[in-house]
Short mmCIF file of C-alpha atoms in Angstrom, two decimals:
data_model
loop_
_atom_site.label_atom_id
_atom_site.label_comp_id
_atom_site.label_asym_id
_atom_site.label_seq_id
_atom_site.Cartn_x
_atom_site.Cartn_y
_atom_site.Cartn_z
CA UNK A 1 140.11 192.24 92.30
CA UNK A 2 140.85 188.66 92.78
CA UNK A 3 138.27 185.75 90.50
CA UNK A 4 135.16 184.80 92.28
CA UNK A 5 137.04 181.20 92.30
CA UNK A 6 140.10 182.12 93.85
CA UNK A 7 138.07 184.10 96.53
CA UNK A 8 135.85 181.25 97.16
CA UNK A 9 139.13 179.05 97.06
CA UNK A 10 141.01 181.07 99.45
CA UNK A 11 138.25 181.09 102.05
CA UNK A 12 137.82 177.43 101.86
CA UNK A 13 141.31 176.89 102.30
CA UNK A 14 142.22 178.82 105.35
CA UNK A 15 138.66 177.32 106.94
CA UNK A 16 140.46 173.61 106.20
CA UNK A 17 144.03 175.12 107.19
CA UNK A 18 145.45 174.00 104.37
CA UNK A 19 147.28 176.68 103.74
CA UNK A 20 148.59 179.71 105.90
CA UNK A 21 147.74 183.68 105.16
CA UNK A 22 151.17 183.91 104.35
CA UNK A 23 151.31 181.44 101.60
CA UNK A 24 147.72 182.83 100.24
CA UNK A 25 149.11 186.69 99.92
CA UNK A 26 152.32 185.14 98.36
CA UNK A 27 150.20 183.87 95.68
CA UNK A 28 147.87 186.53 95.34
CA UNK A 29 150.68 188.58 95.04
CA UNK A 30 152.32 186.68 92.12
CA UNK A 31 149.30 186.48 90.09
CA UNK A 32 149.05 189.98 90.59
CA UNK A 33 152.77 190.39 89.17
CA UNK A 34 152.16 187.84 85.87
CA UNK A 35 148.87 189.88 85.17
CA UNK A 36 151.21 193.46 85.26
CA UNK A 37 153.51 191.75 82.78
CA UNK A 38 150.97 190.09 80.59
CA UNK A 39 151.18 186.72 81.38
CA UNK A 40 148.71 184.26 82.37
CA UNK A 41 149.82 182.83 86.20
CA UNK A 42 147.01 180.42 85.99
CA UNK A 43 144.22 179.90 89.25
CA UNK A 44 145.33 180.72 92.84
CA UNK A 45 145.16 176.72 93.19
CA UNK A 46 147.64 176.12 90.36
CA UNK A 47 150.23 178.70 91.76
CA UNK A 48 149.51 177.12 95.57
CA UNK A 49 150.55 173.55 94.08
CA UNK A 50 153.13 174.90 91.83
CA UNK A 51 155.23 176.42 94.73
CA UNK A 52 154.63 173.49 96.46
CA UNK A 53 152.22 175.30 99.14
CA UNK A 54 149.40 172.80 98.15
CA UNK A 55 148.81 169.10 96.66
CA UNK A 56 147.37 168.58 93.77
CA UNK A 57 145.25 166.10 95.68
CA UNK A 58 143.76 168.21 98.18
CA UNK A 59 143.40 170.78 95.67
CA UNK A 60 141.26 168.53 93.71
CA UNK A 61 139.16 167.33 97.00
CA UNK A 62 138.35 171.45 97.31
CA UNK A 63 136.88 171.55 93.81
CA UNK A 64 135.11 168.55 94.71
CA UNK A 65 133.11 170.36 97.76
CA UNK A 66 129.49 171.62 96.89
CA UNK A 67 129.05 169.20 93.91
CA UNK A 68 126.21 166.71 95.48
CA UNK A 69 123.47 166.88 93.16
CA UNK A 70 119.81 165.41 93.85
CA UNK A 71 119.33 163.78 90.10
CA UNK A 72 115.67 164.77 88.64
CA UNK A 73 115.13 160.79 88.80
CA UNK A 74 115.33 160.83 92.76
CA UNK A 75 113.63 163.72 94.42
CA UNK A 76 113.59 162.63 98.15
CA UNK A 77 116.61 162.90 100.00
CA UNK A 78 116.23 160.78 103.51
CA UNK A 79 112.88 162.15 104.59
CA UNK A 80 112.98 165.13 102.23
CA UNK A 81 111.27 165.81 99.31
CA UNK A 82 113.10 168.22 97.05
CA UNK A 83 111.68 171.22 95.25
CA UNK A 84 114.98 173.07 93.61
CA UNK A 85 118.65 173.96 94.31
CA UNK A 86 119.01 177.15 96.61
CA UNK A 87 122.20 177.72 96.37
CA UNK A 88 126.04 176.42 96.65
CA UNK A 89 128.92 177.00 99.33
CA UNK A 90 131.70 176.36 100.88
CA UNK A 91 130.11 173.53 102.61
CA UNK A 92 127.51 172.07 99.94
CA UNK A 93 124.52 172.57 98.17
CA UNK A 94 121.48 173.59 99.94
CA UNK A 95 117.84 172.85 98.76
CA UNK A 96 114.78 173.85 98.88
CA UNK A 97 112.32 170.55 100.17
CA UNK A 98 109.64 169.41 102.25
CA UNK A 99 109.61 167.85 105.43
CA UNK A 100 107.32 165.05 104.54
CA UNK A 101 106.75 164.14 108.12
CA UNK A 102 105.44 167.24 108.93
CA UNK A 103 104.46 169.17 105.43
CA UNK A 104 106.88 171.79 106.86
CA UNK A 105 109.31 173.82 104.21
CA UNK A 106 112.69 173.61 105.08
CA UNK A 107 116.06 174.51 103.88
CA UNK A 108 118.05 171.31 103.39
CA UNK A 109 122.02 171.44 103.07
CA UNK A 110 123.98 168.18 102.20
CA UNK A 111 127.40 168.00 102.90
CA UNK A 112 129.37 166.34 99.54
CA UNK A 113 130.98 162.86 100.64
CA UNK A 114 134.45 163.99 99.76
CA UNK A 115 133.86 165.84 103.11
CA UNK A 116 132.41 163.65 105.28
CA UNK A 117 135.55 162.53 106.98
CA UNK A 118 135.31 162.03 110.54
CA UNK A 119 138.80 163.66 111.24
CA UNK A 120 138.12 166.81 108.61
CA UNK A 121 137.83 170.09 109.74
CA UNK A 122 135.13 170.58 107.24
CA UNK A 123 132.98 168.43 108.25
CA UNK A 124 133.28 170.07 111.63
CA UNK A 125 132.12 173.28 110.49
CA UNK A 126 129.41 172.02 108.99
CA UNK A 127 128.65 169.21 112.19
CA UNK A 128 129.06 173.08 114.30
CA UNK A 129 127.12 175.16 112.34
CA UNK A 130 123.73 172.86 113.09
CA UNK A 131 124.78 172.01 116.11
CA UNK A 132 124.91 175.62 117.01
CA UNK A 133 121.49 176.39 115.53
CA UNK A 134 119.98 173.47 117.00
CA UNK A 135 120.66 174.77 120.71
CA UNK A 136 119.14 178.64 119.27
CA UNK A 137 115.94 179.36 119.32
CA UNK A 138 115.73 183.41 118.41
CA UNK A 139 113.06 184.92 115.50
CA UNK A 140 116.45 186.98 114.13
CA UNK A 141 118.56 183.90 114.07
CA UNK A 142 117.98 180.91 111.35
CA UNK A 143 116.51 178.06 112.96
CA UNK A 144 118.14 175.09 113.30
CA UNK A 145 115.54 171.74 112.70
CA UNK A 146 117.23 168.75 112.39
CA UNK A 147 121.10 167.34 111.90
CA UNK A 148 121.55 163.65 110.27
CA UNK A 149 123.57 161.06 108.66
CA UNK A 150 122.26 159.08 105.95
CA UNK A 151 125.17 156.06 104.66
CA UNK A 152 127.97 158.65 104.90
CA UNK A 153 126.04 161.70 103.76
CA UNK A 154 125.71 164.43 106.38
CA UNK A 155 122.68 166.80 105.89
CA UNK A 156 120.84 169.63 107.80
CA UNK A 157 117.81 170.70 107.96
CA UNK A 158 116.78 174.49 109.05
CA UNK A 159 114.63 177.21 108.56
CA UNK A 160 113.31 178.15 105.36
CA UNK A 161 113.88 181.83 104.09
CA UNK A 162 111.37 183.26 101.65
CA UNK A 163 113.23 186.08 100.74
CA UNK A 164 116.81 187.47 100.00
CA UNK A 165 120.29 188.48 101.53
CA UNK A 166 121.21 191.93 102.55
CA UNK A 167 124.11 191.16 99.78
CA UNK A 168 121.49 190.07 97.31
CA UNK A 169 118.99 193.18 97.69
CA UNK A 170 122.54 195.48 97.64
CA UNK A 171 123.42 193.90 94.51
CA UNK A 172 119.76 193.94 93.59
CA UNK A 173 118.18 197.23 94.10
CA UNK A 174 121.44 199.55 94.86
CA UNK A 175 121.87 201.97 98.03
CA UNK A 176 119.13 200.87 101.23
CA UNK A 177 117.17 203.41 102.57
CA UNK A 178 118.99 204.15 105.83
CA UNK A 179 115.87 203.71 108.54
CA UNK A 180 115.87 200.65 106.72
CA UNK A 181 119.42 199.61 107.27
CA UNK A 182 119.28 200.34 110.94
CA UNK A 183 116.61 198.37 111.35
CA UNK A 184 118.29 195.72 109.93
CA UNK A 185 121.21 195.98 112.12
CA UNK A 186 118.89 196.81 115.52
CA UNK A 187 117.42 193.23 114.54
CA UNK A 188 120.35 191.21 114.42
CA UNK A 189 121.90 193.05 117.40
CA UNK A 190 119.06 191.14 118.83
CA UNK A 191 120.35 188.26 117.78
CA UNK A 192 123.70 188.81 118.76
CA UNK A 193 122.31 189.71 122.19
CA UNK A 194 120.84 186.49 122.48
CA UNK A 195 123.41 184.30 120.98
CA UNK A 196 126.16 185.98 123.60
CA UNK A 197 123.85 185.34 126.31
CA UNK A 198 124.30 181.66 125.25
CA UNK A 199 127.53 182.26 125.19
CA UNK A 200 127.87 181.55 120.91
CA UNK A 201 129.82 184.22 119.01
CA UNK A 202 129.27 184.33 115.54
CA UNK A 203 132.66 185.07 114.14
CA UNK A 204 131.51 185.88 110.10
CA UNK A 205 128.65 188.11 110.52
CA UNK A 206 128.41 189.85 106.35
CA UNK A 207 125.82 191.22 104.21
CA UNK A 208 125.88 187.49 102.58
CA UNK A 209 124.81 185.73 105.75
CA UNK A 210 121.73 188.61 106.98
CA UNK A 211 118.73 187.21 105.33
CA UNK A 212 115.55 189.24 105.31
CA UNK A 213 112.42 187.75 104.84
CA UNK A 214 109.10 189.08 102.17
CA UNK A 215 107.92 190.50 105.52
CA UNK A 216 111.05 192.47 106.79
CA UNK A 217 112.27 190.25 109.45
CA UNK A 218 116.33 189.60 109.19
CA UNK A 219 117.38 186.39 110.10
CA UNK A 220 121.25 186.17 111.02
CA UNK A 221 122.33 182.63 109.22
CA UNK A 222 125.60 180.40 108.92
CA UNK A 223 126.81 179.55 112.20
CA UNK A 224 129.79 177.77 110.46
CA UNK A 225 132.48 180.24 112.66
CA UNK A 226 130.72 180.13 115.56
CA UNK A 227 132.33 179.94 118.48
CA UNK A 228 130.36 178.05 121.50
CA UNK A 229 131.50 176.92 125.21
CA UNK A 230 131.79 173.43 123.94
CA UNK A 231 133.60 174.59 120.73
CA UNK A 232 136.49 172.21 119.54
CA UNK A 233 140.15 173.54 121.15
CA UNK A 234 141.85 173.69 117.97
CA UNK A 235 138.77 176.24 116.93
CA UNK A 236 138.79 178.51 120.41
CA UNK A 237 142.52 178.38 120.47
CA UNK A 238 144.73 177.45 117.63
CA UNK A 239 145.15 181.44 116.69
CA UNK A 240 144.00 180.90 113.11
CA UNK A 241 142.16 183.92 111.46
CA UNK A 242 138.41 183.25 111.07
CA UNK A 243 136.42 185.06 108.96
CA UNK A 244 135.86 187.20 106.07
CA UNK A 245 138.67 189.74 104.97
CA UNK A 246 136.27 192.79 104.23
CA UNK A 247 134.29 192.30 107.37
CA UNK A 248 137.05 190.31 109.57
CA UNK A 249 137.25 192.54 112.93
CA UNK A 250 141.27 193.75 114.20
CA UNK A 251 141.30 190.73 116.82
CA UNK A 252 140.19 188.39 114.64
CA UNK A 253 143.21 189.16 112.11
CA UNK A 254 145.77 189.21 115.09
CA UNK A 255 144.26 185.35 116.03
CA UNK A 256 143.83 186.28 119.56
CA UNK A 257 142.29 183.64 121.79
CA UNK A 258 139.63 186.01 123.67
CA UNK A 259 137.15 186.71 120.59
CA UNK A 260 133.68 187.58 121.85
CA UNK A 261 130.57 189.51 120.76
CA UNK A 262 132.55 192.69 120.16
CA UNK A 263 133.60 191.13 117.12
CA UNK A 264 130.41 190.93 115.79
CA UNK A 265 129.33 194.17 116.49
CA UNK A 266 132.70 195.25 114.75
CA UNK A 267 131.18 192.98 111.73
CA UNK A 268 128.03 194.18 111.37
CA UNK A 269 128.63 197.72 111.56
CA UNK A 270 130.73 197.01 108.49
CA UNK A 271 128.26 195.75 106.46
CA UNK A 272 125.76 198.64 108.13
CA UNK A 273 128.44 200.92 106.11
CA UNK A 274 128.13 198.73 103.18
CA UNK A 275 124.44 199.06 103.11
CA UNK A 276 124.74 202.87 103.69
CA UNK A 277 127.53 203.19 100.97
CA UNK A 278 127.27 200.34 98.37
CA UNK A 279 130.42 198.46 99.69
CA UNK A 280 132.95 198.24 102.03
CA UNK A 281 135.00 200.64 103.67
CA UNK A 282 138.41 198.53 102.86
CA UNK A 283 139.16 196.77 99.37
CA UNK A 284 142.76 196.25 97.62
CA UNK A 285 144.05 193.54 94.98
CA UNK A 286 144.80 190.60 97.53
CA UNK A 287 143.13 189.69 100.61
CA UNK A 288 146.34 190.71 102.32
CA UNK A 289 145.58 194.14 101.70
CA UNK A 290 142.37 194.21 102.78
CA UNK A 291 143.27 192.58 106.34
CA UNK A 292 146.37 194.90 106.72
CA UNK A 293 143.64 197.75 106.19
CA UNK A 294 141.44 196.11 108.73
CA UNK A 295 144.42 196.55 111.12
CA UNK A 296 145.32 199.90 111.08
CA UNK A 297 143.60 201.52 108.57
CA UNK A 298 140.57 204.48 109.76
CA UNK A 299 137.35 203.71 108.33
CA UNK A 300 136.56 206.33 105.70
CA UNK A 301 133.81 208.44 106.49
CA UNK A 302 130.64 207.06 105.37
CA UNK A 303 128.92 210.57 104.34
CA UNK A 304 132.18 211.03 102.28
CA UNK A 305 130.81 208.51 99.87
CA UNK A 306 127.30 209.39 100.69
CA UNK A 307 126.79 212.93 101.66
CA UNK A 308 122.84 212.90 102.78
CA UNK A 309 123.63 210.01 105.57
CA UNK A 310 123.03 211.80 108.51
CA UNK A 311 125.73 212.38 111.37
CA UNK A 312 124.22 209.92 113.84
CA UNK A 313 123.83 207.21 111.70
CA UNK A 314 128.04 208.10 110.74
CA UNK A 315 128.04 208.18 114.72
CA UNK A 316 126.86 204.67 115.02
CA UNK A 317 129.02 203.08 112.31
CA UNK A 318 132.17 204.75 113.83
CA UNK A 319 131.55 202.97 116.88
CA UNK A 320 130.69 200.28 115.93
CA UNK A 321 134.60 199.98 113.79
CA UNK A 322 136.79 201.20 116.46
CA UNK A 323 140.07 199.21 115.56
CA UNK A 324 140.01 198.95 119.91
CA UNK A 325 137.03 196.28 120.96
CA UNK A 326 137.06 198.82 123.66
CA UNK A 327 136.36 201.91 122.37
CA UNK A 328 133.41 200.18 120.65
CA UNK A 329 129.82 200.00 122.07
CA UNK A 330 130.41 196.65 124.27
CA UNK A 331 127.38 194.97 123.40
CA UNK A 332 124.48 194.45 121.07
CA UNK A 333 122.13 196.08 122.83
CA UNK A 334 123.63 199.17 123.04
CA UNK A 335 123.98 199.59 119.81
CA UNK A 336 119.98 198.84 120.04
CA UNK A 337 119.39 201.43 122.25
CA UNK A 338 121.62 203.74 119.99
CA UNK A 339 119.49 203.04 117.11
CA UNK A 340 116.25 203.52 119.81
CA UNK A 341 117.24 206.93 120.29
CA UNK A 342 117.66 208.18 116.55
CA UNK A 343 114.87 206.49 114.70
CA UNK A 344 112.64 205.60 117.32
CA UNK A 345 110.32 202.49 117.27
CA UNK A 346 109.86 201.89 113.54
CA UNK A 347 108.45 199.12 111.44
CA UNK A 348 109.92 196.60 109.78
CA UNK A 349 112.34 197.48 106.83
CA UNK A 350 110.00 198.10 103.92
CA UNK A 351 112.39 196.32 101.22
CA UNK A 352 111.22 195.67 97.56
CA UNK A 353 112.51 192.50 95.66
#
């Protein structure tokens, strides 16, 4: 399996174009053929620069992305007062704070000045993403609260989660109960429902970006992908894979033009597998791999790895990852009403963490 870094790496360089898929399983590849022979090929950034695939320069601009700190000495950021570092992406750190206009907790992500370039595409996903959220107003779907500049810094403000990610509690706590898994997915099909009414698709729906909350709601979060009416032309048509390999639906990989909610469903009822299962139906030693998979490969049979799923919830999966949009169920809520039929009405996922 490819470093944490170079996975991180890769993702952040096909979101900035930097590089094509081509030149990324190249690379991949040749690490993979050093490591065979016992030598050391370095990071997948050293090999991109060394074939001459990628400057040292914008290399070095990538490593600079997330590394905004708030120092302990200044604990307000623009109307924020900060309580703690959430986490780090792609796209900056994010922080826990308080709104001190309105007392309100909030999730705050800053966006590091390296990529605060008015002509950068990163700074577009992250200007998107709260954009996005902003025009959403769902209870399965992060809330957007507030998008600003302060003297080059770009931060937003959104809903805060008290609780974890679907990858989290798999990494966590193991297997999840399967009621609890489709109620999970029946939630943010409702999400999906209501974000393709608005016309949004969400284009990187994964067990990282489902967040459930202490009371069993799951929020769908990071609209980074999405795809809107008003989304930028070289997003909506420049054929460019978007997306996660593991989760990335058959469209997606071939860069067609016409993505829509389908593609989400296809998503989600591959991390429904990887809830039911403990990971995902495709994996190999180079993103390349795993998206060739995506394209042609059959899903493996989830009850093959876990023999007490029961044949409906196998059902459901299965169409939900027809490699033909489709044969799939066409929209979110039939996959709902799916779900409706097998468990019934039940009540929220009773998760421990």
């Amino acid at each position: 399996m490819p470093e944490d870094a170079d996975v991180i790496l890769a993702q952040l360089l096909l979101s900035r174009r930097f590089v094509e898929i081509d030149q990324l399983h190249e690379a991949v590849e040749y690490q993979r053929h050093e490591k065979a022979g016992g030598r050391s090929p370095g990071s997948l950034g050293d090999v991109l620069v060394a074939k001459g695939a990628l400057s040292r320069e914008k290399l070095e601009e990538l490593q600079n992305i997330g590394s905004i700190e708030v120092s302990p000495a200044k604990k307000r950021f623009a109307n924020y007062e900060i309580h703690g570092k959430l986490g780090r992406g792609g796209m900056g750190a994010v922080f826990k704070a308080v709104d001190t206009d309105s007392g309100e907790t909030i999730a705050l992500k800053i966006l590091p000045p390296a990529s605060a370039k008015e002509e950068d595409s990163h700074l577009e996903r992250f200007l998107r993403e709260a954009r996005v959220a902003l025009t959403l107003s769902h209870p399965n779907i992060v809330q957007g609260k507030k998008l600003g500049n302060v003297k080059g810094i770009y931060y937003y403000a959104m809903e805060y989660i008290d609780g974890k990610s679907v990858a989290d509690v798999l990494d966590g706590y193991g297997l999840m109960d399967e009621g609890d898994a489709l109620e999970i997915v029946r939630q943010i099909c409702r999400g999906l429902e209501y974000a393709a009414e608005h016309n949004i698709v969400h284009r990187d729906v994964k067990p990282d970006n489902i967040l459930i909350t202490r009371d069993g709601v799951a929020k769908l979060a990071d609209l980074g992908l999405a795809k809107g009416p008003a989304s930028d032309a070289r997003v909506t048509a420049s054929g460019i894979t978007l997306g996660t390999p593991h989760y990335i639906s058959p469209e997606q990989v071939r860069g067609e033009e016409d993505i829509d909610v389908r593609s989400d469903i296809y998503a989600l009822g591959i991390s429904l597998y990887e809830m039911v299962t403990g990971g995902p139906p495709f994996d190999g030693d180079s993103m390349g791999v795993v998206i060739a998979k995506q394209l042609s490969d059959a899903i493996p049979p989830a009850r093959d790895v876990r023999p007490d799923l029961s044949i409906a919830t196998e059902y459901i999966i299965d169409n939900m990852t027809q490699k033909d949009r489709k044969k799939r169920y066409q929209t979110p809520a039939a996959v709902i009403k799916e779900i409706d039929g097998l468990t019934g009405k039940r009540k929220r996922p009773r998760l421990k963490f």
